[in-house]
Amino acid sequence: MKSSVTLRVATAVAAATAFALSLTACGGSTGPGQGGGDDRVTVWSLQDTALNPVQKKSLAAYNASEKSTKVSMQTFVNDPYKQKLQTALGSPNAPDVFLNWGGGNLATYVKSGNAADLTAELDGAFTDKFLPSVLSGGKENGKVYGVPMEGVQPVALFYNKDVFDKAGIAKPPTTWEGFLAAIDRMKAKKITPIALAGSQAWTELMWMEYLLDRIGGPEAFAAILSGEAGAWSAPSVTKALTMIRDLVDRGAFGSNYGSVGQDSGGADALLARGRAGMELMGSWEYAAQLATAPDFVKDGKLGWSTFPTVPGGKGDPKSVVGNPTNFFSVAAKSENKKGAVDFIRKTVTEPAYVKNLISIGHVPAVNGIEDQLRSGPHADYSTFVYGLVKNAPDFTQSWDQALDPATAQKVLTNLQKVFNKQSTPQQFVSAMEAK
């Protein structure tokens, strides 16, 4: 979920980049990717310009307070991370603590015996600190395997207020008809209506997720997730794909979206610089813009809204898609499970960590923080995101995390072909139905 996650196909050549958070004075650094050993804990996380400084402070505070266990962290760019993690978890080079997206993604690690059951180590006093709907993403068969470690991550529609003003768009569209009209207005001003990092298919998947939910309701994806025969052939699937193809043909994403990347911040920059009017992205977009284009945010030029309704759709307009949050899990092969669990327990709900998450625009998955959000530095945005999650009758997990890896990869590959005009909606359906 988070992050713009990383099933996220695109370029397998991107090498995992280490962001070494020092191990402190007690002993040498653990080799890259290796578990920490008896007195060390190695954490794997994602490279994130907004979140990593918060994590660094948390690690430093933990290391300063602990006499025995010392923690170091490595971060990796999105796309190579998942494959690297899958390989490492089955080897002696497994990290002790690793970031994952919960749900189906975490379930694969549980089923393969690579994620440790944390239920006995985490008592109710600790787990009760989290929003139940979010913590459930870290459970498998009622047992806790993952702990929320950052903000909730629903997908929302972000927009540039200056672009809207220039195009004569008074407010963000709430209906599909209004949405298409806004696209045409921006095109008339020679502005790309929607920023899309089309080189990474997971950014395109968000459109499919929301459209199918609006058209067919959550039942449509539930049928796909359960492996129901003919689920991909449902009319709602074809209609969602047809609407996507219409956006492409209409020029909603411009003409060069296939070369734009998300890891490099390409789509975000298009939005911030006024070269695009809208972007559909996870709630981490606010923190990302705050880190890379602070004036754009601080000057009140970044707007946000819900995904528009679709006429005749079965879905509730309050439903959301995305990732409940990102999770920390402990590797089953960790040589220091006790230290790994201790690190998680003493960091992710600590008041300073929660406060720092709020300070960068995250909405922590922690109970009882409403007053903090309302009085925080990003109150309008934080309360918007909190309201999205709190009021949503359904929160569908991102497909690339809910589905098994092979199916998710197949979805991403074939959906990208639709966006690139290399495949029709009918060909997508046929490819997904093929065994």
CSV table of C-alpha atoms in Angstrom, one decimal:
chain,number,residue,atom,x,y,z
A,1,MET,CA,0.0,0.0,0.0
A,2,LYS,CA,2.4,2.0,0.2
A,3,SER,CA,3.4,3.3,-1.1
A,4,SER,CA,2.9,3.0,-4.1
A,5,VAL,CA,3.7,-0.4,-3.9
A,6,THR,CA,5.7,-2.7,-5.8
A,7,LEU,CA,4.4,-5.5,-7.3
A,8,ARG,CA,4.7,-2.7,-9.3
A,9,VAL,CA,6.2,-3.9,-12.3
A,10,ALA,CA,8.0,-1.6,-14.6
A,11,THR,CA,11.8,-1.8,-14.7
A,12,ALA,CA,13.5,-4.7,-13.0
A,13,VAL,CA,16.8,-3.1,-13.6
A,14,ALA,CA,16.3,-0.6,-10.8
A,15,ALA,CA,18.7,-1.7,-8.2
A,16,ALA,CA,17.8,-1.7,-4.5
A,17,THR,CA,19.2,1.4,-3.0
A,18,ALA,CA,20.5,1.3,0.6
A,19,PHE,CA,19.6,4.1,2.9
A,20,ALA,CA,21.8,3.0,5.8
A,21,LEU,CA,20.6,4.2,9.1
A,22,SER,CA,23.6,3.8,11.3
A,23,LEU,CA,24.0,0.9,13.6
A,24,THR,CA,25.4,2.9,16.5
A,25,ALA,CA,28.7,2.3,18.1
A,26,CYS,CA,28.1,-1.2,19.2
A,27,GLY,CA,29.8,-3.4,16.7
A,28,GLY,CA,30.2,-3.5,12.9
A,29,SER,CA,27.5,-3.2,10.3
A,30,THR,CA,25.5,-6.2,9.3
A,31,GLY,CA,26.1,-7.3,5.8
A,32,PRO,CA,23.5,-6.1,3.2
A,33,GLY,CA,20.3,-8.0,3.6
A,34,GLN,CA,21.4,-10.2,6.4
A,35,GLY,CA,19.5,-10.6,9.7
A,36,GLY,CA,21.0,-9.0,12.7
A,37,GLY,CA,22.0,-11.9,14.8
A,38,ASP,CA,21.6,-12.2,18.6
A,39,ASP,CA,22.0,-8.5,19.5
A,40,ARG,CA,21.2,-6.8,16.2
A,41,VAL,CA,18.0,-6.3,14.3
A,42,THR,CA,17.9,-5.5,10.6
A,43,VAL,CA,14.8,-3.7,9.2
A,44,TRP,CA,13.9,-3.6,5.5
A,45,SER,CA,11.6,-0.7,4.4
A,46,LEU,CA,10.9,1.3,1.3
A,47,GLN,CA,12.7,4.4,0.1
A,48,ASP,CA,10.5,7.3,1.0
A,49,THR,CA,11.7,10.9,1.2
A,50,ALA,CA,9.0,11.9,3.7
A,51,LEU,CA,8.8,8.8,5.9
A,52,ASN,CA,12.5,7.8,6.1
A,53,PRO,CA,13.5,10.8,8.3
A,54,VAL,CA,10.7,9.9,10.7
A,55,GLN,CA,11.9,6.3,10.8
A,56,LYS,CA,15.4,7.4,11.3
A,57,LYS,CA,14.4,9.4,14.4
A,58,SER,CA,12.5,6.5,15.8
A,59,LEU,CA,15.4,4.1,15.3
A,60,ALA,CA,17.8,6.5,16.9
A,61,ALA,CA,15.5,6.9,19.9
A,62,TYR,CA,15.1,3.2,20.2
A,63,ASN,CA,18.9,2.5,19.9
A,64,ALA,CA,19.6,5.2,22.5
A,65,SER,CA,17.3,3.6,25.0
A,66,GLU,CA,18.3,0.0,24.5
A,67,LYS,CA,21.5,-1.5,25.9
A,68,SER,CA,21.4,-4.8,24.1
A,69,THR,CA,19.5,-4.8,20.9
A,70,LYS,CA,20.6,-2.4,18.2
A,71,VAL,CA,18.6,-1.8,15.1
A,72,SER,CA,19.7,-0.8,11.6
A,73,MET,CA,17.6,-0.2,8.5
A,74,GLN,CA,17.9,-0.5,4.8
A,75,THR,CA,15.4,1.0,2.3
A,76,PHE,CA,14.8,0.0,-1.3
A,77,VAL,CA,13.1,1.5,-4.3
A,78,ASN,CA,9.6,0.1,-5.0
A,79,ASP,CA,9.8,-2.1,-8.0
A,80,PRO,CA,12.8,-4.4,-7.1
A,81,TYR,CA,11.8,-4.7,-3.5
A,82,LYS,CA,9.2,-7.4,-3.7
A,83,GLN,CA,11.3,-9.9,-5.6
A,84,LYS,CA,14.3,-9.1,-3.5
A,85,LEU,CA,12.3,-9.7,-0.3
A,86,GLN,CA,10.8,-13.0,-1.6
A,87,THR,CA,14.3,-14.3,-2.4
A,88,ALA,CA,15.8,-13.1,0.9
A,89,LEU,CA,13.1,-14.5,3.2
A,90,GLY,CA,13.8,-18.0,2.1
A,91,SER,CA,17.6,-17.6,2.6
A,92,PRO,CA,20.0,-17.0,5.5
A,93,ASN,CA,20.0,-13.3,4.3
A,94,ALA,CA,16.5,-12.6,5.5
A,95,PRO,CA,16.0,-9.3,7.4
A,96,ASP,CA,14.6,-9.6,10.9
A,97,VAL,CA,11.8,-7.1,10.3
A,98,PHE,CA,10.3,-6.4,6.9
A,99,LEU,CA,7.7,-4.0,5.4
A,100,ASN,CA,4.8,-5.5,3.5
A,101,TRP,CA,1.3,-4.5,2.5
A,102,GLY,CA,-0.8,-6.9,4.5
A,103,GLY,CA,-3.7,-8.8,3.1
A,104,GLY,CA,-2.9,-11.1,0.2
A,105,ASN,CA,0.6,-9.9,0.1
A,106,LEU,CA,1.3,-10.9,3.7
A,107,ALA,CA,-0.7,-14.1,3.3
A,108,THR,CA,1.9,-15.4,0.8
A,109,TYR,CA,4.6,-15.0,3.3
A,110,VAL,CA,2.5,-16.7,6.0
A,111,LYS,CA,1.6,-19.7,3.8
A,112,SER,CA,5.3,-20.1,2.8
A,113,GLY,CA,6.3,-20.1,6.4
A,114,ASN,CA,8.4,-17.0,6.1
A,115,ALA,CA,6.4,-14.7,8.5
A,116,ALA,CA,6.4,-15.3,12.2
A,117,ASP,CA,3.2,-15.5,14.2
A,118,LEU,CA,3.3,-12.5,16.6
A,119,THR,CA,0.0,-13.2,18.4
A,120,ALA,CA,1.5,-14.5,21.6
A,121,GLU,CA,4.1,-11.7,21.8
A,122,LEU,CA,1.6,-8.8,21.3
A,123,ASP,CA,-1.0,-8.5,24.0
A,124,GLY,CA,-4.4,-6.9,23.7
A,125,ALA,CA,-3.2,-3.7,25.3
A,126,PHE,CA,-0.9,-3.2,22.3
A,127,THR,CA,-3.1,-4.4,19.4
A,128,ASP,CA,-6.1,-2.4,20.8
A,129,LYS,CA,-4.2,0.7,20.0
A,130,PHE,CA,-4.9,0.2,16.2
A,131,LEU,CA,-8.0,0.8,14.2
A,132,PRO,CA,-9.6,-2.7,13.9
A,133,SER,CA,-10.3,-2.4,10.2
A,134,VAL,CA,-6.7,-1.6,9.5
A,135,LEU,CA,-5.1,-4.1,11.9
A,136,SER,CA,-7.2,-6.9,10.2
A,137,GLY,CA,-5.0,-6.4,7.2
A,138,GLY,CA,-2.1,-7.8,9.3
A,139,LYS,CA,-4.0,-10.9,10.4
A,140,GLU,CA,-4.3,-14.3,8.8
A,141,ASN,CA,-6.7,-16.9,10.2
A,142,GLY,CA,-7.2,-14.6,13.3
A,143,LYS,CA,-3.5,-14.5,14.1
A,144,VAL,CA,-1.4,-11.4,14.0
A,145,TYR,CA,1.5,-11.5,11.5
A,146,GLY,CA,1.8,-7.8,10.7
A,147,VAL,CA,1.6,-4.6,12.6
A,148,PRO,CA,0.6,-1.2,11.1
A,149,MET,CA,3.7,1.0,10.8
A,150,GLU,CA,2.5,4.2,9.0
A,151,GLY,CA,-0.6,6.1,7.8
A,152,VAL,CA,-3.7,4.7,6.3
A,153,GLN,CA,-3.6,4.7,2.5
A,154,PRO,CA,-6.8,5.2,0.7
A,155,VAL,CA,-6.6,6.3,-2.9
A,156,ALA,CA,-7.9,9.8,-3.7
A,157,LEU,CA,-8.1,12.3,-6.6
A,158,PHE,CA,-5.5,15.1,-6.2
A,159,TYR,CA,-5.6,18.2,-8.2
A,160,ASN,CA,-3.8,21.5,-8.9
A,161,LYS,CA,-6.0,24.4,-7.9
A,162,ASP,CA,-4.2,26.9,-10.2
A,163,VAL,CA,-4.8,24.6,-13.2
A,164,PHE,CA,-8.5,24.2,-12.3
A,165,ASP,CA,-8.8,28.0,-12.1
A,166,LYS,CA,-7.1,28.5,-15.4
A,167,ALA,CA,-9.4,25.9,-17.0
A,168,GLY,CA,-12.5,27.4,-15.4
A,169,ILE,CA,-13.2,24.4,-13.2
A,170,ALA,CA,-14.9,25.7,-10.1
A,171,LYS,CA,-14.6,22.6,-8.0
A,172,PRO,CA,-13.4,19.0,-8.3
A,173,PRO,CA,-15.9,16.9,-10.3
A,174,THR,CA,-18.1,14.5,-8.3
A,175,THR,CA,-19.7,12.7,-11.3
A,176,TRP,CA,-18.2,11.0,-14.3
A,177,GLU,CA,-20.0,13.4,-16.6
A,178,GLY,CA,-18.4,16.3,-14.7
A,179,PHE,CA,-15.1,14.5,-14.7
A,180,LEU,CA,-15.0,14.2,-18.5
A,181,ALA,CA,-16.1,17.8,-18.9
A,182,ALA,CA,-13.1,18.9,-16.7
A,183,ILE,CA,-10.8,16.8,-18.8
A,184,ASP,CA,-12.0,18.6,-21.9
A,185,ARG,CA,-11.6,22.0,-20.3
A,186,MET,CA,-8.0,21.3,-19.4
A,187,LYS,CA,-7.2,19.9,-22.9
A,188,ALA,CA,-8.6,23.1,-24.4
A,189,LYS,CA,-6.0,25.0,-22.3
A,190,LYS,CA,-3.3,22.6,-23.6
A,191,ILE,CA,-2.7,21.1,-20.1
A,192,THR,CA,-2.5,17.4,-19.6
A,193,PRO,CA,-5.6,16.6,-17.6
A,194,ILE,CA,-4.2,13.7,-15.6
A,195,ALA,CA,-0.7,12.9,-14.5
A,196,LEU,CA,0.0,9.2,-14.9
A,197,ALA,CA,3.2,7.3,-14.3
A,198,GLY,CA,2.4,4.8,-17.1
A,199,SER,CA,5.8,3.1,-17.0
A,200,GLN,CA,4.7,1.5,-13.7
A,201,ALA,CA,1.4,-0.4,-14.1
A,202,TRP,CA,0.4,-0.2,-10.5
A,203,THR,CA,-0.5,3.5,-11.0
A,204,GLU,CA,-2.8,2.5,-13.8
A,205,LEU,CA,-4.4,-0.3,-11.6
A,206,MET,CA,-5.9,2.4,-9.4
A,207,TRP,CA,-8.2,3.5,-12.2
A,208,MET,CA,-9.4,-0.1,-12.8
A,209,GLU,CA,-9.9,-0.7,-9.0
A,210,TYR,CA,-12.1,2.4,-8.6
A,211,LEU,CA,-14.1,2.1,-11.8
A,212,LEU,CA,-14.9,-1.6,-11.1
A,213,ASP,CA,-16.0,-0.7,-7.6
A,214,ARG,CA,-18.2,2.2,-8.7
A,215,ILE,CA,-19.7,0.1,-11.5
A,216,GLY,CA,-20.1,-3.4,-10.0
A,217,GLY,CA,-19.7,-2.7,-6.3
A,218,PRO,CA,-17.2,-4.5,-4.0
A,219,GLU,CA,-18.9,-7.8,-5.0
A,220,ALA,CA,-17.3,-7.6,-8.5
A,221,PHE,CA,-13.7,-7.8,-7.1
A,222,ALA,CA,-14.7,-10.2,-4.4
A,223,ALA,CA,-15.7,-12.7,-7.1
A,224,ILE,CA,-12.4,-12.2,-8.7
A,225,LEU,CA,-10.5,-12.6,-5.5
A,226,SER,CA,-12.3,-15.8,-4.6
A,227,GLY,CA,-11.5,-17.3,-8.0
A,228,GLU,CA,-15.2,-17.5,-9.0
A,229,ALA,CA,-15.6,-19.0,-12.5
A,230,GLY,CA,-16.2,-16.3,-15.1
A,231,ALA,CA,-15.6,-13.4,-12.7
A,232,TRP,CA,-13.3,-11.7,-15.2
A,233,SER,CA,-16.0,-11.9,-17.8
A,234,ALA,CA,-18.5,-9.9,-15.8
A,235,PRO,CA,-20.0,-7.0,-17.7
A,236,SER,CA,-18.8,-4.6,-15.0
A,237,VAL,CA,-15.2,-5.6,-15.8
A,238,THR,CA,-15.5,-4.9,-19.5
A,239,LYS,CA,-17.3,-1.6,-18.8
A,240,ALA,CA,-14.5,-0.5,-16.5
A,241,LEU,CA,-11.9,-1.3,-19.1
A,242,THR,CA,-13.9,0.4,-21.8
A,243,MET,CA,-14.1,3.6,-19.8
A,244,ILE,CA,-10.3,3.4,-19.2
A,245,ARG,CA,-9.8,3.0,-23.0
A,246,ASP,CA,-12.1,6.0,-23.5
A,247,LEU,CA,-9.9,8.1,-21.2
A,248,VAL,CA,-6.8,7.1,-23.1
A,249,ASP,CA,-8.4,7.8,-26.5
A,250,ARG,CA,-9.7,11.2,-25.2
A,251,GLY,CA,-6.1,12.2,-24.4
A,252,ALA,CA,-6.8,12.4,-20.6
A,253,PHE,CA,-3.3,11.2,-19.8
A,254,GLY,CA,-1.5,13.1,-22.6
A,255,SER,CA,0.7,11.3,-25.0
A,256,ASN,CA,3.9,10.5,-23.1
A,257,TYR,CA,2.6,8.9,-20.0
A,258,GLY,CA,4.2,5.6,-20.9
A,259,SER,CA,7.6,7.1,-20.1
A,260,VAL,CA,6.7,8.8,-16.8
A,261,GLY,CA,7.8,7.1,-13.6
A,262,GLN,CA,6.5,7.3,-10.1
A,263,ASP,CA,9.6,6.2,-8.2
A,264,SER,CA,11.4,9.1,-9.8
A,265,GLY,CA,8.6,11.5,-8.9
A,266,GLY,CA,7.7,12.2,-12.5
A,267,ALA,CA,3.9,12.3,-12.2
A,268,ASP,CA,4.0,14.2,-8.9
A,269,ALA,CA,6.2,16.9,-10.6
A,270,LEU,CA,3.8,17.3,-13.5
A,271,LEU,CA,1.0,18.0,-11.0
A,272,ALA,CA,3.0,20.3,-8.8
A,273,ARG,CA,4.3,22.3,-11.7
A,274,GLY,CA,1.0,22.8,-13.3
A,275,ARG,CA,1.7,20.7,-16.3
A,276,ALA,CA,-1.1,18.3,-15.3
A,277,GLY,CA,-4.3,19.0,-13.6
A,278,MET,CA,-5.1,15.8,-11.6
A,279,GLU,CA,-3.5,12.7,-10.3
A,280,LEU,CA,-5.1,9.6,-8.9
A,281,MET,CA,-2.8,8.4,-6.1
A,282,GLY,CA,-2.6,6.9,-2.6
A,283,SER,CA,-2.9,9.2,0.3
A,284,TRP,CA,0.9,9.3,0.6
A,285,GLU,CA,0.8,11.8,-2.2
A,286,TYR,CA,0.4,14.7,0.2
A,287,ALA,CA,3.5,13.7,2.1
A,288,ALA,CA,5.4,13.2,-1.1
A,289,GLN,CA,4.4,16.6,-2.4
A,290,LEU,CA,5.2,18.2,1.0
A,291,ALA,CA,8.7,16.7,0.8
A,292,THR,CA,9.4,17.5,-2.9
A,293,ALA,CA,7.3,20.6,-3.6
A,294,PRO,CA,6.7,22.2,-0.2
A,295,ASP,CA,5.5,25.5,-1.5
A,296,PHE,CA,2.9,23.9,-3.7
A,297,VAL,CA,1.4,22.4,-0.6
A,298,LYS,CA,2.0,25.3,1.9
A,299,ASP,CA,0.6,27.8,-0.5
A,300,GLY,CA,-2.7,25.9,-0.6
A,301,LYS,CA,-2.4,24.9,-4.3
A,302,LEU,CA,-2.9,21.2,-3.8
A,303,GLY,CA,-6.4,20.0,-3.6
A,304,TRP,CA,-8.0,16.6,-3.0
A,305,SER,CA,-11.3,14.9,-3.5
A,306,THR,CA,-13.1,11.6,-3.7
A,307,PHE,CA,-13.3,9.5,-6.9
A,308,PRO,CA,-16.4,10.5,-9.0
A,309,THR,CA,-19.6,8.5,-9.2
A,310,VAL,CA,-20.5,6.5,-12.3
A,311,PRO,CA,-24.1,6.6,-13.6
A,312,GLY,CA,-26.0,3.4,-13.0
A,313,GLY,CA,-23.2,1.9,-10.9
A,314,LYS,CA,-23.9,-0.4,-8.0
A,315,GLY,CA,-21.0,0.8,-5.9
A,316,ASP,CA,-21.4,3.1,-2.9
A,317,PRO,CA,-19.7,6.5,-3.7
A,318,LYS,CA,-18.3,6.4,-0.1
A,319,SER,CA,-16.4,3.2,-0.7
A,320,VAL,CA,-12.6,3.5,-1.2
A,321,VAL,CA,-9.8,1.4,-2.6
A,322,GLY,CA,-6.2,1.4,-1.6
A,323,ASN,CA,-4.0,-0.1,1.1
A,324,PRO,CA,-5.2,0.0,4.7
A,325,THR,CA,-1.6,0.8,5.6
A,326,ASN,CA,1.9,-0.8,5.4
A,327,PHE,CA,2.9,-3.3,8.0
A,328,PHE,CA,6.0,-4.5,9.8
A,329,SER,CA,6.4,-8.3,10.1
A,330,VAL,CA,9.1,-10.5,11.6
A,331,ALA,CA,10.9,-13.0,9.5
A,332,ALA,CA,10.4,-16.6,10.6
A,333,LYS,CA,14.1,-17.2,10.2
A,334,SER,CA,15.1,-14.2,12.3
A,335,GLU,CA,17.9,-15.1,14.8
A,336,ASN,CA,16.6,-12.3,17.0
A,337,LYS,CA,12.8,-12.6,17.0
A,338,LYS,CA,12.6,-11.2,20.6
A,339,GLY,CA,14.5,-8.1,19.7
A,340,ALA,CA,12.5,-7.7,16.4
A,341,VAL,CA,9.2,-7.8,18.3
A,342,ASP,CA,10.5,-5.5,21.0
A,343,PHE,CA,11.5,-3.0,18.3
A,344,ILE,CA,8.1,-3.0,16.7
A,345,ARG,CA,6.2,-2.8,20.0
A,346,LYS,CA,8.3,0.1,21.3
A,347,THR,CA,8.2,2.3,18.2
A,348,VAL,CA,5.1,2.2,16.0
A,349,THR,CA,2.7,3.5,18.6
A,350,GLU,CA,5.0,5.8,20.5
A,351,PRO,CA,3.6,9.3,20.8
A,352,ALA,CA,6.7,10.9,19.2
A,353,TYR,CA,6.4,8.5,16.2
A,354,VAL,CA,2.7,9.1,15.8
A,355,LYS,CA,3.2,12.9,16.1
A,356,ASN,CA,6.0,12.8,13.5
A,357,LEU,CA,3.8,10.8,11.1
A,358,ILE,CA,1.1,13.4,11.4
A,359,SER,CA,3.7,16.2,10.9
A,360,ILE,CA,4.5,14.8,7.4
A,361,GLY,CA,0.9,14.4,6.4
A,362,HIS,CA,0.3,10.8,7.4
A,363,VAL,CA,-2.9,9.7,9.2
A,364,PRO,CA,-1.7,6.9,11.6
A,365,ALA,CA,-3.8,3.8,11.9
A,366,VAL,CA,-4.0,4.4,15.7
A,367,ASN,CA,-7.1,4.8,17.8
A,368,GLY,CA,-8.0,8.0,19.5
A,369,ILE,CA,-6.0,10.6,17.5
A,370,GLU,CA,-8.9,12.7,16.2
A,371,ASP,CA,-8.0,15.7,18.3
A,372,GLN,CA,-4.4,15.4,17.2
A,373,LEU,CA,-5.4,15.4,13.6
A,374,ARG,CA,-7.7,18.4,14.0
A,375,SER,CA,-5.0,20.4,15.8
A,376,GLY,CA,-2.2,19.2,13.6
A,377,PRO,CA,-0.3,21.1,10.9
A,378,HIS,CA,-2.2,19.4,8.1
A,379,ALA,CA,-5.6,19.3,9.7
A,380,ASP,CA,-7.7,19.7,6.5
A,381,TYR,CA,-6.0,16.9,4.7
A,382,SER,CA,-5.6,14.6,7.7
A,383,THR,CA,-9.3,14.8,8.7
A,384,PHE,CA,-10.3,14.3,5.0
A,385,VAL,CA,-8.3,11.0,4.9
A,386,TYR,CA,-9.5,9.9,8.3
A,387,GLY,CA,-13.1,10.6,7.2
A,388,LEU,CA,-12.6,8.6,4.0
A,389,VAL,CA,-11.6,5.5,6.0
A,390,LYS,CA,-14.0,6.0,8.9
A,391,ASN,CA,-17.0,6.5,6.6
A,392,ALA,CA,-16.3,4.0,3.9
A,393,PRO,CA,-18.7,1.1,3.9
A,394,ASP,CA,-16.1,-0.9,2.0
A,395,PHE,CA,-12.3,-0.5,1.8
A,396,THR,CA,-11.0,-2.7,-1.0
A,397,GLN,CA,-7.4,-3.6,-0.8
A,398,SER,CA,-5.2,-2.8,-3.8
A,399,TRP,CA,-5.5,-5.7,-6.2
A,400,ASP,CA,-1.8,-6.2,-6.6
A,401,GLN,CA,-1.6,-6.9,-2.8
A,402,ALA,CA,-4.9,-8.8,-2.4
A,403,LEU,CA,-4.3,-11.2,-5.3
A,404,ASP,CA,-1.7,-13.9,-5.3
A,405,PRO,CA,1.6,-12.6,-6.9
A,406,ALA,CA,1.2,-14.6,-10.2
A,407,THR,CA,-2.4,-13.3,-10.8
A,408,ALA,CA,-1.5,-9.8,-9.8
A,409,GLN,CA,1.4,-9.7,-12.2
A,410,LYS,CA,-0.9,-11.0,-15.0
A,411,VAL,CA,-3.4,-8.2,-14.2
A,412,LEU,CA,-0.7,-5.6,-14.3
A,413,THR,CA,0.8,-6.8,-17.5
A,414,ASN,CA,-2.5,-7.0,-19.4
A,415,LEU,CA,-3.9,-3.8,-18.0
A,416,GLN,CA,-0.8,-1.9,-19.1
A,417,LYS,CA,-1.4,-3.2,-22.6
A,418,VAL,CA,-4.9,-1.7,-22.5
A,419,PHE,CA,-3.5,1.7,-21.4
A,420,ASN,CA,-0.9,1.5,-24.2
A,421,LYS,CA,-3.5,0.6,-26.8
A,422,GLN,CA,-1.8,-2.8,-27.4
A,423,SER,CA,-4.9,-4.7,-26.2
A,424,THR,CA,-8.7,-4.2,-26.2
A,425,PRO,CA,-10.9,-4.7,-23.1
A,426,GLN,CA,-12.1,-8.0,-24.6
A,427,GLN,CA,-8.5,-9.2,-25.0
A,428,PHE,CA,-7.8,-8.3,-21.4
A,429,VAL,CA,-10.8,-10.4,-20.3
A,430,SER,CA,-9.7,-13.3,-22.4
A,431,ALA,CA,-6.2,-13.2,-21.1
A,432,MET,CA,-7.4,-13.2,-17.5
A,433,GLU,CA,-9.9,-16.0,-18.0
A,434,ALA,CA,-7.2,-18.2,-19.7
A,435,LYS,CA,-5.7,-20.8,-17.5
